[in-house]
Coordinates of C-alpha atoms and ligand atoms in Angstrom, one line a residue:
M1 CA -27.5 -18.6 23.4
S2 CA -28.9 -22.2 23.4
L3 CA -31.8 -23.0 25.6
Q4 CA -29.7 -25.3 27.7
K5 CA -27.0 -22.7 28.4
N6 CA -29.6 -20.0 29.1
A7 CA -31.4 -22.3 31.5
R8 CA -28.1 -23.1 33.3
T9 CA -27.4 -19.3 33.8
I10 CA -30.9 -18.9 35.3
R11 CA -30.3 -21.9 37.6
D12 CA -26.9 -20.6 38.8
S13 CA -28.2 -17.2 39.6
S14 CA -31.3 -18.6 41.5
Q15 CA -28.9 -20.8 43.6
R16 CA -26.8 -17.8 44.5
Q17 CA -29.5 -15.8 46.3
E18 CA -31.7 -17.3 49.0
H19 CA -35.1 -15.7 48.9
P20 CA -35.9 -14.0 52.2
L21 CA -39.3 -15.8 52.3
R22 CA -37.7 -19.2 51.7
D23 CA -38.8 -20.6 55.1
A24 CA -42.2 -18.9 55.2
T25 CA -45.1 -21.4 54.9
A26 CA -48.0 -21.5 52.5
A27 CA -50.4 -20.9 55.5
A28 CA -48.5 -17.7 56.4
L29 CA -48.2 -16.5 52.8
G30 CA -51.5 -17.4 51.1
E31 CA -52.1 -18.5 47.5
S32 CA -51.1 -15.3 45.7
R33 CA -47.8 -15.0 47.4
I34 CA -47.0 -18.7 47.2
L35 CA -47.5 -18.4 43.4
R36 CA -44.7 -15.8 43.4
A37 CA -42.3 -18.6 44.3
F38 CA -43.3 -20.3 41.1
L39 CA -44.0 -17.7 38.6
P40 CA -40.7 -15.8 38.2
I41 CA -38.9 -19.1 37.6
I42 CA -41.3 -20.4 35.0
E43 CA -41.6 -17.0 33.4
N44 CA -37.8 -16.8 33.1
H45 CA -37.9 -20.3 31.5
N46 CA -40.7 -19.3 29.1
A47 CA -38.8 -16.1 28.1
A48 CA -35.7 -18.3 27.4
V49 CA -37.8 -20.6 25.2
K50 CA -39.3 -17.7 23.4
D51 CA -35.8 -16.3 22.6
H52 CA -34.6 -19.7 21.5
Q53 CA -37.6 -20.1 19.2
H54 CA -37.1 -16.6 17.8
Q55 CA -33.5 -17.4 17.0
Q56 CA -34.7 -20.5 15.1
G57 CA -37.1 -18.3 13.1
A58 CA -40.1 -19.8 14.8
E59 CA -43.0 -18.1 16.7
D60 CA -43.6 -19.0 20.3
P61 CA -47.2 -20.3 20.3
L62 CA -47.8 -19.4 24.0
L63 CA -49.8 -16.1 23.7
V64 CA -51.0 -15.8 27.3
G65 CA -49.2 -17.6 30.2
P66 CA -50.1 -17.9 33.9
G67 CA -52.5 -15.4 35.4
D68 CA -55.8 -15.9 33.6
D69 CA -58.5 -18.7 33.8
C70 CA -56.6 -20.5 30.9
A71 CA -53.4 -20.2 29.0
V72 CA -53.8 -19.2 25.4
F73 CA -51.9 -20.8 22.4
A74 CA -51.9 -19.6 18.8
G75 CA -53.9 -22.1 16.7
S76 CA -55.4 -22.4 13.4
P77 CA -58.1 -21.4 12.6
T78 CA -58.5 -20.0 16.1
P79 CA -56.5 -19.9 19.3
T80 CA -56.6 -22.8 21.8
V81 CA -57.0 -22.4 25.5
L82 CA -55.8 -24.8 28.2
T83 CA -56.5 -25.1 32.0
T84 CA -56.2 -27.6 34.8
D85 CA -58.0 -28.0 38.2
T86 CA -57.6 -30.5 41.0
L87 CA -60.0 -32.0 43.6
V88 CA -58.6 -33.6 46.8
E89 CA -60.6 -35.7 49.2
G90 CA -60.7 -34.2 52.6
E91 CA -60.0 -30.7 51.2
D92 CA -62.5 -30.3 48.4
F93 CA -65.1 -33.0 49.2
L94 CA -65.9 -35.5 51.9
D95 CA -67.2 -39.1 51.8
P96 CA -69.3 -38.9 53.8
W97 CA -69.9 -35.3 54.9
P98 CA -70.8 -34.7 58.5
A99 CA -74.5 -34.3 57.4
G100 CA -74.4 -38.0 56.4
I101 CA -74.5 -37.4 52.6
S102 CA -71.6 -38.7 50.4
S103 CA -69.6 -37.2 47.6
G104 CA -69.2 -40.5 45.8
G105 CA -67.5 -41.1 42.4
Y106 CA -70.4 -39.5 40.6
E107 CA -70.2 -36.2 42.5
V108 CA -66.3 -36.1 42.3
G109 CA -66.3 -36.7 38.6
Y110 CA -69.1 -34.2 38.0
K111 CA -67.5 -31.4 40.0
A112 CA -64.0 -31.9 38.6
A113 CA -65.4 -31.7 35.0
T114 CA -67.5 -28.6 35.8
Q115 CA -64.6 -26.7 37.4
N116 CA -62.5 -27.1 34.2
L117 CA -65.3 -26.4 31.7
A118 CA -66.0 -23.2 33.5
D119 CA -62.4 -22.0 33.1
I120 CA -62.7 -22.6 29.3
A121 CA -66.1 -20.8 29.2
A122 CA -64.5 -17.9 31.1
M123 CA -62.2 -17.2 28.1
G124 CA -65.2 -17.1 25.7
A125 CA -64.1 -20.5 24.3
E126 CA -65.8 -23.8 23.6
P127 CA -64.6 -26.9 25.4
V128 CA -63.0 -29.4 23.1
T129 CA -61.6 -32.2 25.3
L130 CA -60.8 -33.3 28.9
V131 CA -57.8 -35.4 30.1
V132 CA -58.5 -37.0 33.4
S133 CA -55.9 -38.0 36.0
L134 CA -57.3 -40.1 38.9
S135 CA -55.2 -41.2 42.0
M136 CA -57.0 -43.4 44.5
P137 CA -56.5 -45.9 47.3
A138 CA -56.3 -49.6 46.2
H139 CA -59.6 -50.4 48.0
T140 CA -61.6 -48.0 45.6
T141 CA -64.2 -50.1 43.8
Y142 CA -65.1 -50.6 40.2
G143 CA -68.5 -49.1 41.0
W144 CA -66.9 -45.9 42.3
V145 CA -64.8 -45.5 39.1
E146 CA -67.9 -46.2 36.9
D147 CA -69.8 -43.5 38.8
F148 CA -66.8 -41.2 38.4
A149 CA -66.8 -41.6 34.6
R150 CA -70.6 -41.1 34.5
G151 CA -70.3 -38.0 36.6
I152 CA -67.8 -36.5 34.1
T153 CA -69.9 -37.2 31.1
D154 CA -73.1 -36.0 32.7
S155 CA -71.5 -32.7 33.8
I156 CA -70.3 -32.2 30.2
V157 CA -73.9 -32.6 29.0
A158 CA -75.5 -30.6 31.8
C159 CA -73.0 -27.7 31.3
G160 CA -74.0 -27.6 27.6
A161 CA -70.4 -28.4 26.4
H162 CA -71.8 -30.6 23.6
S163 CA -68.6 -30.8 21.5
C164 CA -66.4 -31.8 24.5
T165 CA -64.9 -35.3 24.5
V166 CA -62.7 -37.1 27.1
S167 CA -59.5 -38.0 25.3
G168 CA -57.3 -39.7 27.9
G169 CA -55.9 -39.6 31.4
D170 CA -53.8 -41.4 34.0
L171 CA -54.3 -43.7 37.0
G172 CA -52.3 -43.6 40.1
T173 CA -52.4 -44.6 43.8
S174 CA -52.8 -42.3 46.8
N175 CA -54.1 -42.4 50.3
D176 CA -56.8 -39.8 49.5
I177 CA -58.7 -39.6 46.2
T178 CA -57.1 -36.9 44.0
V179 CA -58.5 -35.9 40.7
S180 CA -56.8 -33.6 38.3
I181 CA -58.5 -32.7 35.0
T182 CA -56.9 -30.8 32.2
A183 CA -59.2 -29.1 29.7
M184 CA -58.6 -27.8 26.2
G185 CA -60.9 -25.4 24.4
R186 CA -61.0 -23.4 21.2
M187 CA -62.2 -19.9 20.4
H188 CA -65.2 -19.7 18.1
P189 CA -64.3 -18.5 14.5
D190 CA -66.7 -15.5 14.9
T191 CA -64.9 -14.4 18.1
P192 CA -61.3 -15.6 17.8
K193 CA -59.9 -13.2 20.5
P194 CA -59.9 -14.7 24.0
V195 CA -61.6 -12.7 26.7
L196 CA -59.0 -12.0 29.4
R197 CA -59.4 -10.6 32.9
S198 CA -57.5 -7.5 31.9
G199 CA -59.7 -5.8 29.3
A200 CA -62.3 -4.1 31.4
Q201 CA -62.6 -0.3 31.0
A202 CA -64.2 2.4 33.1
G203 CA -67.8 2.7 32.1
D204 CA -68.3 -1.0 31.3
T205 CA -71.3 -2.8 32.7
V206 CA -70.5 -5.7 35.1
A207 CA -72.8 -8.6 34.6
F208 CA -73.2 -12.2 35.8
A209 CA -74.6 -15.5 34.4
G210 CA -75.3 -18.5 36.5
Q211 CA -75.8 -18.8 40.2
V212 CA -73.8 -17.6 43.2
G213 CA -73.9 -18.3 46.9
W214 CA -75.7 -21.7 46.6
A215 CA -72.7 -23.9 46.7
D216 CA -71.5 -22.2 49.8
A217 CA -74.9 -22.6 51.5
G218 CA -74.7 -26.3 50.5
L219 CA -71.2 -26.6 52.0
R220 CA -72.4 -25.0 55.3
L221 CA -75.3 -27.5 55.5
L222 CA -73.1 -30.5 54.6
L223 CA -70.6 -29.6 57.2
Q224 CA -73.3 -29.7 60.0
S225 CA -73.6 -33.1 61.8
H226 CA -76.7 -32.4 63.9
N227 CA -79.0 -30.1 61.9
P228 CA -82.5 -31.1 63.1
Y229 CA -84.1 -29.2 60.1
L230 CA -81.9 -31.0 57.6
A231 CA -82.5 -34.4 59.2
D232 CA -86.2 -33.7 59.0
I233 CA -86.4 -32.9 55.3
M234 CA -84.0 -35.5 54.0
A235 CA -85.6 -38.7 52.7
K236 CA -84.6 -41.9 54.3
Q237 CA -82.0 -43.2 51.8
T238 CA -79.5 -40.3 51.8
T239 CA -76.4 -42.2 51.0
G240 CA -75.4 -43.2 47.5
K241 CA -75.5 -41.2 44.4
H242 CA -78.4 -38.8 44.6
P243 CA -79.3 -37.5 48.0
R244 CA -83.0 -36.9 48.1
C245 CA -84.5 -34.0 49.9
N246 CA -88.1 -32.8 50.4
D247 CA -87.2 -29.1 50.4
K248 CA -86.5 -27.6 46.9
V249 CA -84.3 -24.8 48.2
V250 CA -82.1 -27.1 50.3
Q251 CA -81.9 -29.5 47.5
R252 CA -80.7 -26.7 45.1
A253 CA -78.0 -25.8 47.6
L254 CA -76.8 -29.4 48.1
T255 CA -76.8 -29.9 44.4
A256 CA -74.8 -26.7 43.8
Q257 CA -72.1 -28.0 46.2
L258 CA -72.1 -31.7 45.2
R259 CA -72.9 -31.5 41.4
P260 CA -72.4 -27.9 40.3
T261 CA -73.0 -26.8 36.7
S262 CA -71.6 -23.8 34.9
P263 CA -73.4 -21.9 32.1
V264 CA -70.7 -22.8 29.5
P265 CA -72.5 -21.6 26.3
A266 CA -72.9 -18.2 28.0
G267 CA -69.1 -17.8 27.6
V268 CA -69.2 -17.7 23.8
L269 CA -72.4 -15.5 23.9
A270 CA -70.5 -13.1 26.1
A271 CA -67.5 -13.0 23.7
R272 CA -69.9 -12.4 20.8
A273 CA -71.6 -9.5 22.7
G274 CA -68.2 -7.9 23.0
A275 CA -67.2 -8.8 26.6
T276 CA -64.1 -6.9 27.6
A277 CA -63.2 -9.1 30.6
M278 CA -64.5 -12.3 32.1
L279 CA -63.7 -15.1 34.7
D280 CA -65.6 -17.8 36.4
V281 CA -66.5 -17.2 40.1
S282 CA -64.8 -20.0 42.0
D283 CA -63.4 -18.3 45.0
G284 CA -66.2 -15.8 45.8
L285 CA -67.8 -12.9 44.0
L286 CA -65.9 -10.1 45.7
K287 CA -62.6 -11.9 45.5
D288 CA -63.0 -12.7 41.8
A289 CA -64.4 -9.3 41.0
E290 CA -61.2 -7.9 42.6
R291 CA -59.2 -10.1 40.3
I292 CA -60.8 -8.4 37.3
A293 CA -60.4 -5.0 38.9
C294 CA -56.7 -5.5 39.5
A295 CA -56.0 -7.1 36.1
S296 CA -57.9 -4.3 34.3
A297 CA -56.9 -1.4 36.6
V298 CA -60.5 -0.3 37.2
D299 CA -62.6 0.0 40.4
I300 CA -65.7 -2.2 40.3
S301 CA -68.9 -1.0 41.8
L302 CA -71.6 -3.6 42.6
S303 CA -75.1 -2.4 43.1
A304 CA -76.5 -3.1 46.6
E305 CA -79.9 -3.8 45.0
A306 CA -78.5 -6.4 42.6
I307 CA -76.7 -8.2 45.5
E308 CA -79.9 -8.1 47.5
A309 CA -81.8 -9.7 44.7
L310 CA -79.2 -12.5 44.5
S311 CA -79.3 -13.0 48.3
K312 CA -83.0 -13.0 48.8
P313 CA -83.7 -16.6 47.6
L314 CA -80.9 -17.7 50.0
V315 CA -82.6 -16.3 53.1
P316 CA -84.6 -19.5 53.8
L317 CA -81.4 -21.5 53.5
A318 CA -79.6 -19.2 55.9
Q319 CA -82.5 -20.0 58.3
A320 CA -81.9 -23.7 57.8
I321 CA -78.2 -23.3 58.3
L322 CA -78.7 -21.3 61.5
H323 CA -81.2 -23.8 62.8
G324 CA -78.4 -26.3 62.8
Q325 CA -76.3 -24.1 65.1
P326 CA -76.5 -24.0 68.8
R327 CA -78.6 -20.9 69.3
N328 CA -81.4 -19.5 67.1
E329 CA -80.6 -16.2 65.4
D330 CA -82.9 -13.3 64.5
A331 CA -84.1 -12.3 61.0
D332 CA -81.2 -9.8 60.5
S333 CA -78.7 -12.6 60.8
Y334 CA -80.5 -14.7 58.2
V335 CA -80.2 -11.8 55.7
S336 CA -76.6 -11.2 56.5
L337 CA -75.7 -14.9 56.2
A338 CA -77.5 -15.1 52.8
Q339 CA -75.4 -12.1 51.7
E340 CA -72.2 -13.6 53.0
C341 CA -72.8 -16.7 50.9
V342 CA -73.4 -14.5 47.8
L343 CA -70.4 -12.2 48.3
G344 CA -67.9 -14.7 49.7
G345 CA -69.0 -18.2 48.6
G346 CA -67.1 -20.0 45.9
E347 CA -67.6 -23.1 43.8
D348 CA -70.8 -22.1 41.9
H349 CA -68.8 -21.4 38.7
G350 CA -71.0 -18.7 37.3
L351 CA -69.5 -16.2 34.8
L352 CA -68.7 -12.6 35.8
A353 CA -68.1 -10.4 32.8
C354 CA -67.7 -6.8 31.7
F355 CA -69.4 -5.4 28.6
P356 CA -69.1 -2.0 26.9
S357 CA -71.7 0.4 28.3
G358 CA -74.8 0.3 26.3
A359 CA -74.1 -3.2 24.9
L360 CA -77.1 -5.5 24.9
L361 CA -76.4 -8.2 27.6
P362 CA -76.5 -11.7 26.2
E363 CA -79.1 -14.1 27.4
G364 CA -78.5 -15.4 30.9
F365 CA -76.6 -12.3 32.1
V366 CA -77.9 -9.9 34.7
A367 CA -76.3 -6.5 35.4
L368 CA -74.6 -6.3 38.8
G369 CA -72.8 -2.9 38.5
S370 CA -70.2 -1.0 36.6
C371 CA -66.5 -0.4 36.2
L372 CA -65.1 3.0 37.3
V373 CA -61.9 5.0 36.9
P374 CA -59.9 3.8 40.0
E375 CA -59.7 6.3 42.8
G376 CA -56.6 5.1 44.5
Q377 CA -53.4 3.1 43.5
Q378 CA -55.0 -0.2 44.4
P379 CA -58.1 -1.0 42.4
R380 CA -61.1 -1.7 44.7
V381 CA -64.5 -3.4 44.7
L382 CA -67.3 -1.2 46.0
L383 CA -70.7 -2.4 47.3
G384 CA -73.0 0.5 47.0
Q385 CA -70.9 3.5 48.0
R386 CA -68.7 1.6 50.4
Q387 CA -65.5 -0.4 49.8
A388 CA -66.3 -4.1 50.2
Q389 CA -63.9 -6.4 52.0
A390 CA -62.9 -9.2 49.6
R391 CA -63.7 -12.3 51.6
G392 CA -63.5 -15.5 49.7
W393 CA -61.7 -18.9 49.5
E394 CA -58.1 -19.2 50.4
H395 CA -56.7 -22.7 50.2
Y396 CA -54.1 -22.5 52.9
Q397 CA -56.3 -20.7 55.5
P398 CA -59.6 -22.7 55.0
L399 CA -62.9 -22.0 56.7
Ligands
ADP1 N1 -48.5 -24.2 40.1 C1 -48.7 -23.3 39.2 N2 -47.8 -23.0 38.3 C2 -48.1 -22.0 37.3 N3 -49.2 -21.3 37.3 C3 -50.1 -21.5 38.2 C4 -49.9 -22.5 39.2 N4 -51.0 -22.5 40.0 C5 -51.8 -21.6 39.5 N5 -51.3 -21.0 38.4 C6 -51.9 -19.9 37.6 O1 -52.4 -18.9 38.4 C7 -53.6 -18.4 38.0 C8 -54.7 -18.5 39.0 O2 -54.9 -19.8 39.4 P1 -56.3 -20.3 39.9 O3 -56.8 -19.4 41.0 O4 -56.3 -21.8 40.2 O5 -57.3 -20.1 38.6 P2 -58.8 -20.5 38.5 O6 -59.5 -20.0 39.7 O7 -59.3 -19.8 37.3 O8 -58.8 -22.0 38.3 C9 -54.0 -19.3 36.7 O9 -53.6 -18.5 35.6 C10 -53.1 -20.5 36.9 O10 -52.7 -20.9 35.6
TPP2 C1 -64.2 -30.5 52.6 C2 -64.4 -29.2 51.9 N1 -63.9 -28.1 52.6 C3 -64.0 -26.9 52.0 C4 -64.6 -26.8 50.7 C5 -64.7 -25.4 50.1 N2 -63.8 -25.1 49.0 C6 -62.8 -26.0 48.6 S1 -62.0 -25.4 47.2 C7 -62.9 -24.0 47.2 C8 -62.7 -22.9 46.2 C9 -62.5 -23.3 44.8 O1 -61.4 -24.1 44.7 P1 -60.1 -23.8 43.8 O2 -59.2 -24.9 43.7 O3 -59.6 -22.4 44.2 O4 -60.8 -23.7 42.4 P2 -60.3 -22.8 41.2 O5 -60.4 -21.3 41.7 O6 -58.9 -23.2 40.9 O7 -61.3 -23.1 40.1 C10 -63.9 -24.0 48.2 C11 -64.9 -22.9 48.5 C12 -65.0 -27.9 50.1 N3 -65.6 -27.9 48.9 N4 -64.9 -29.1 50.7
MG3 MG1 -61.4 -19.7 36.8

């Protein structure tokens, strides 16, 4: 059957039945169920294309479709990986934030590039190029766009993606600034097999490279308009490109939210060390660990001590955040807020990976736990002995 005829059959059949959730909203459904409106239709299409190519005696180059950090395409000498990510003003950044600090062009370009580079790294691949689409109001200035371009190139350098170019893009108009970057990467010849989310096995070590919880702590500070502590430690000129701050821990959290970096070379190192599964943590450690657990059909057990070690440096920040809230909290609430940032905070773009038990962890990775044979039907993430509730970012039910 020709592709056209096949596609028409699919369209006719989809018109015949009205999906029972047709009037349900994104807010009611959440991201994963909203994707189900999209995926069966494109997967049908992809299957029709595959059949068509087969009949022509050609191979479909799409090796891995939707569902992982990147799509994977057959390539010579090694497979190519492809991803895209979007930032929207008002939803993903503010200019200015209630705290008085701005995400200007530099921060927006920086963050948009990092998000994409992290998805490439999460496949164990090396970033090759970015294509940048920028929609903005007509009153956006030359200076903003210049800062935006510099933010992109500085992020590429800071993430260690030294072979990544910027090869094109698109300009458009919109009421709110919207940036969409598409990134292409390539597997290294020594490790041509992409690291998917689905390869983890019971017994594997779960390990993490990068930082986690800091961007969430930064977000919480930036969203506060009257934090006396923050006002105290910020230097006078806080607007513009680089907010200055006299407190190193607060500065680290603000930087993690405004100009995050991802440990990109650690992706290739992980592939080389035999990583069985990997993703970048963008929506929260528990939620993203659950994605590996579900894709690989394993339970993941995170060590309470390892989580405590990640949370500890965030306790002074939790104190700063709670100082900005109406009533002062006790020490226990600082500790639990720090842990909430580590377990549920997104946007740091560290790499969570699984390695065969006994494998030497590559530089930059610390062990967080292990994969287990699943106990129930639904794979779970455990914290210590107990099942952890997968908090995390959900676009249609924010904050
Ligand atoms: N509109 C869409 N159409 C097709 N696939 C999509 C769409 N949105 C997301 N996906 C796929 O769903 C998966 C999860 O997306 P997302 O959570 O944005 O990934 P990530 O957090 O790694 O950026 C990805 O494999 C992505 O390609
Ligand atoms: C104004 C504002 N509100 C809320 C957030 C928090 N936030 C926005 S997106 C996001 C999660 C990551 O975004 P997503 O598009 O899911 O990235 P991906 O998983 O696709 O890499 C978080 C925590 C923010 N950065 N800015
Ligand atoms: Mg990702």
